[in-house]
PDB file of C-alpha atoms in Angstrom:
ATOM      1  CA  UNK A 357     -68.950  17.751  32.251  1.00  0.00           C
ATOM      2  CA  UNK A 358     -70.946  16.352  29.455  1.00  0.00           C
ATOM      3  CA  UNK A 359     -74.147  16.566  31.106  1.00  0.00           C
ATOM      4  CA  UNK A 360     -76.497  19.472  30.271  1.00  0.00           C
ATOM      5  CA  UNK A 361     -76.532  20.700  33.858  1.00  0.00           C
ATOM      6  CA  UNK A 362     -72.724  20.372  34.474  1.00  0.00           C
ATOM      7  CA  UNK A 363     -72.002  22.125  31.170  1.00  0.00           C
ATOM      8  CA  UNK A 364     -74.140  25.101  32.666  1.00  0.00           C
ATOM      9  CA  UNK A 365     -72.684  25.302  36.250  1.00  0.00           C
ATOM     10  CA  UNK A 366     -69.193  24.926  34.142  1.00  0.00           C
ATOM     11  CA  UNK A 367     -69.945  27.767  31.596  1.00  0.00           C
ATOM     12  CA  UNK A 368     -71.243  29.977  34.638  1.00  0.00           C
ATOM     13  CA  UNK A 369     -68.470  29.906  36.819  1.00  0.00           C
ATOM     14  CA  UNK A 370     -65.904  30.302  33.948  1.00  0.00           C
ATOM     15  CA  UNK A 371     -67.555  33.290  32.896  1.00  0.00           C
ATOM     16  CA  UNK A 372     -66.987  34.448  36.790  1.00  0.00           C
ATOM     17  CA  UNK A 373     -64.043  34.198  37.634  1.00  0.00           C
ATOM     18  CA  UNK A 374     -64.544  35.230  41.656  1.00  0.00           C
ATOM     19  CA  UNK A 375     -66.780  32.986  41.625  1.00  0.00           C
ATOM     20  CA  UNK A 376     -70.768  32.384  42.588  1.00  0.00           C
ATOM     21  CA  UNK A 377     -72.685  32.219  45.609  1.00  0.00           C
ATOM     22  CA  UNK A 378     -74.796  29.614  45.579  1.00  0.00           C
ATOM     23  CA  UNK A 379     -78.173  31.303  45.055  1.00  0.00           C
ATOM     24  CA  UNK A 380     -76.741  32.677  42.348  1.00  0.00           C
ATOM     25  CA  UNK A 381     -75.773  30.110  40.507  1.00  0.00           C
ATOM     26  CA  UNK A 382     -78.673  28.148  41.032  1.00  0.00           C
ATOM     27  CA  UNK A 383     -80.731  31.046  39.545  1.00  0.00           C
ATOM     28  CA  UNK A 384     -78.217  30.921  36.394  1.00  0.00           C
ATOM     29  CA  UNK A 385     -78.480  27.735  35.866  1.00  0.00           C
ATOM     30  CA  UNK A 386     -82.512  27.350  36.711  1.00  0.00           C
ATOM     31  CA  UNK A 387     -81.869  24.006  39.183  1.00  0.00           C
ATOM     32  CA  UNK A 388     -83.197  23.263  42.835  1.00  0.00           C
ATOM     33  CA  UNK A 389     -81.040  23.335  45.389  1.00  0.00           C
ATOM     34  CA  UNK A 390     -80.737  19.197  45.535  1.00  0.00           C
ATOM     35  CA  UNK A 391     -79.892  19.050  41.906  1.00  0.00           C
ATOM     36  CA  UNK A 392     -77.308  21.717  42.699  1.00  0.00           C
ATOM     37  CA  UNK A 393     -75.673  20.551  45.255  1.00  0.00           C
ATOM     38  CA  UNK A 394     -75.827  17.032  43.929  1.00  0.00           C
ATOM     39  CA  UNK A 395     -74.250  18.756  40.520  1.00  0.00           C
ATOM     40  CA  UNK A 396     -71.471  20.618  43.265  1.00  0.00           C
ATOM     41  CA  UNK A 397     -70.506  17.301  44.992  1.00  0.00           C
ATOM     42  CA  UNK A 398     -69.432  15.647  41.820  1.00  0.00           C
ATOM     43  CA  UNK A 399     -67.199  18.420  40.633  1.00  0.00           C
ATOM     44  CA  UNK A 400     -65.824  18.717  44.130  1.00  0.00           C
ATOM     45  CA  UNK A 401     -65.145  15.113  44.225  1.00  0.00           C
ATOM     46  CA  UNK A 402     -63.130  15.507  40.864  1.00  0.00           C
ATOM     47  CA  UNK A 403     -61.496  18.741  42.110  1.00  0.00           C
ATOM     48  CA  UNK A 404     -63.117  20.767  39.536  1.00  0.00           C
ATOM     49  CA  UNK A 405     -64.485  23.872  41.886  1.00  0.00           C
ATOM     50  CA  UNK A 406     -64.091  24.591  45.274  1.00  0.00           C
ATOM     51  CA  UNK A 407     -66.927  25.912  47.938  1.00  0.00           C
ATOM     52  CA  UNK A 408     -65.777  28.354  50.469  1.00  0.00           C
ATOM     53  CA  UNK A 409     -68.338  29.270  53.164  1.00  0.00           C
ATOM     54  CA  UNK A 410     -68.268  32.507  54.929  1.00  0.00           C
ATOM     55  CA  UNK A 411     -70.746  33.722  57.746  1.00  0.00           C
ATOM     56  CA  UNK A 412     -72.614  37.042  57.468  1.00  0.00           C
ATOM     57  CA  UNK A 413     -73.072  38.492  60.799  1.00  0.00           C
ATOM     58  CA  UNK A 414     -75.453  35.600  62.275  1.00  0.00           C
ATOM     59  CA  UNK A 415     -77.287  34.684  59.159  1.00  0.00           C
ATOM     60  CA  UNK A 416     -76.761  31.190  57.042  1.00  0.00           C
ATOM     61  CA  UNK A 417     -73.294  30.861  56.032  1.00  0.00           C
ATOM     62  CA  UNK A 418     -72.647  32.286  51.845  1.00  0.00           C
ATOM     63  CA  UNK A 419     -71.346  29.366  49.907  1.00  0.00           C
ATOM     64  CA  UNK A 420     -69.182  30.775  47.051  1.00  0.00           C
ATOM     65  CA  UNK A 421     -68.359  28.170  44.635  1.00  0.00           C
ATOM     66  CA  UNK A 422     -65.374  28.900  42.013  1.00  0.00           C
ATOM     67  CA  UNK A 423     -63.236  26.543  39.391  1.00  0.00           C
ATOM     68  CA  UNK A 424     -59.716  25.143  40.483  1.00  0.00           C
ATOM     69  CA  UNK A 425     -56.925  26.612  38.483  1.00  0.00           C
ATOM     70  CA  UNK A 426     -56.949  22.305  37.160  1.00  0.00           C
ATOM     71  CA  UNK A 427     -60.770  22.376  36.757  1.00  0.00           C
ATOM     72  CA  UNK A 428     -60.951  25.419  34.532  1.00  0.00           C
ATOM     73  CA  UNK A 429     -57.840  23.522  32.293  1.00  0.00           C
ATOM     74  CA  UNK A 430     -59.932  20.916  32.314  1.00  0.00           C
ATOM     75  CA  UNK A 431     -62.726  22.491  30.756  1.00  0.00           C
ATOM     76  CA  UNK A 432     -60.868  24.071  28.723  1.00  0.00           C
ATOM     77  CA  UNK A 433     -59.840  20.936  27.333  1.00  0.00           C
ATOM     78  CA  UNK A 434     -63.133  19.695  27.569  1.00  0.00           C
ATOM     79  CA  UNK A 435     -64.569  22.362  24.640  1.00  0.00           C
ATOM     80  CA  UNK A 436     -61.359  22.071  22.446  1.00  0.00           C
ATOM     81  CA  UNK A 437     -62.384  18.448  22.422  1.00  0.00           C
ATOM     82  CA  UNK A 438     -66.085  19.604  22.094  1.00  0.00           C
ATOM     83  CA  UNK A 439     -65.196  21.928  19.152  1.00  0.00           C
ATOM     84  CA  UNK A 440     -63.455  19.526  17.670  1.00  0.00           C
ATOM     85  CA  UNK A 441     -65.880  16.587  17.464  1.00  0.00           C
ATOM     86  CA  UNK A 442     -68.702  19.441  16.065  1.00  0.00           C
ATOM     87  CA  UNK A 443     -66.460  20.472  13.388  1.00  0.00           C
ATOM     88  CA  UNK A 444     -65.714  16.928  12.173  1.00  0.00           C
ATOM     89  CA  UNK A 445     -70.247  16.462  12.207  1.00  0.00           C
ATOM     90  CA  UNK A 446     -70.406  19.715  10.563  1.00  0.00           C
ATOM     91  CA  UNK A 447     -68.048  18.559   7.993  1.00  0.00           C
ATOM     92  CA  UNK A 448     -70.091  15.106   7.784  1.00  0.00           C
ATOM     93  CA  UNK A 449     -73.355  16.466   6.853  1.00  0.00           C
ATOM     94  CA  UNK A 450     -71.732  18.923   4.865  1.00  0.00           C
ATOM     95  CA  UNK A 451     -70.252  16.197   2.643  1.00  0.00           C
ATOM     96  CA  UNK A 452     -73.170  13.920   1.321  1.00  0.00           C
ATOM     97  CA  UNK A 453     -72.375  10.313   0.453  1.00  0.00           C
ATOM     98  CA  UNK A 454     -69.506   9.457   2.975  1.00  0.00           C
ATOM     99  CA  UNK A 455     -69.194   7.755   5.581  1.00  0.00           C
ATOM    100  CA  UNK A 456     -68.697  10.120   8.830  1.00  0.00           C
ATOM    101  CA  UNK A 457     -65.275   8.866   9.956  1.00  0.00           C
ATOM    102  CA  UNK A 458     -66.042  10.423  13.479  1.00  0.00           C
ATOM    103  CA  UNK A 459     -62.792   9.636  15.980  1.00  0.00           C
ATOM    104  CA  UNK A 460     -63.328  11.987  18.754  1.00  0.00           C
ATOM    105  CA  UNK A 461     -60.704  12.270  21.504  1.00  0.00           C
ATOM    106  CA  UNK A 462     -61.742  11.242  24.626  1.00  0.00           C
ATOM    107  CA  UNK A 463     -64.145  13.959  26.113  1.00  0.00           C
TER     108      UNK A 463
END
């Protein structure tokens, strides 16, 4: 989830929680369709979101892609651990000659 574009699909569908089409999200989260998808199959591979495809009266199938109950706990847990990690840099350069004892959990 730690890459820029995952952190964006991530953020977008947690802020929607019936979920995107695909257009959509692509728009959101200003990728082409190959980076998208590419970004889609790794998250589905992890069981992170799910893609439901539904026809539309003869036209190309809408792809709605949502978080699993487990992917949005995951992020979840993914910015605690985020928020935590800042904090402890904030309070590094806040606090001039130490030494940044940095001990992240596992992101």
């Amino acid at each position: 989830m730690h890459e820029p574009n995952r952190l964006a699909i991530m953020s977008a569908l947690a802020a929607a929680v019936e979920g995107l089409s695909f257009g959509e999200l692509k728009e959101v989260c200003n990728l082409t369709d190959g980076n998208l998808n590419r970004h889609l199959k790794a998250l589905e591979d992890d069981e992170i979101i799910a893609q439901r495809k539904e026809s539309t009266d003869g036209k190309r199938p809408r792809t709605t892609i949502t978080l699993t109950p487990a992917g949005r706990k995951r992020f979840v847990k993914y910015l605690a651990t985020l928020e935590e990690v800042l904090a402890q840099a904030a309070a590094s350069v806040n606090a001039p000659n130490t030494t940044p004892a940095l001990r992240p959990s596992r992101i």
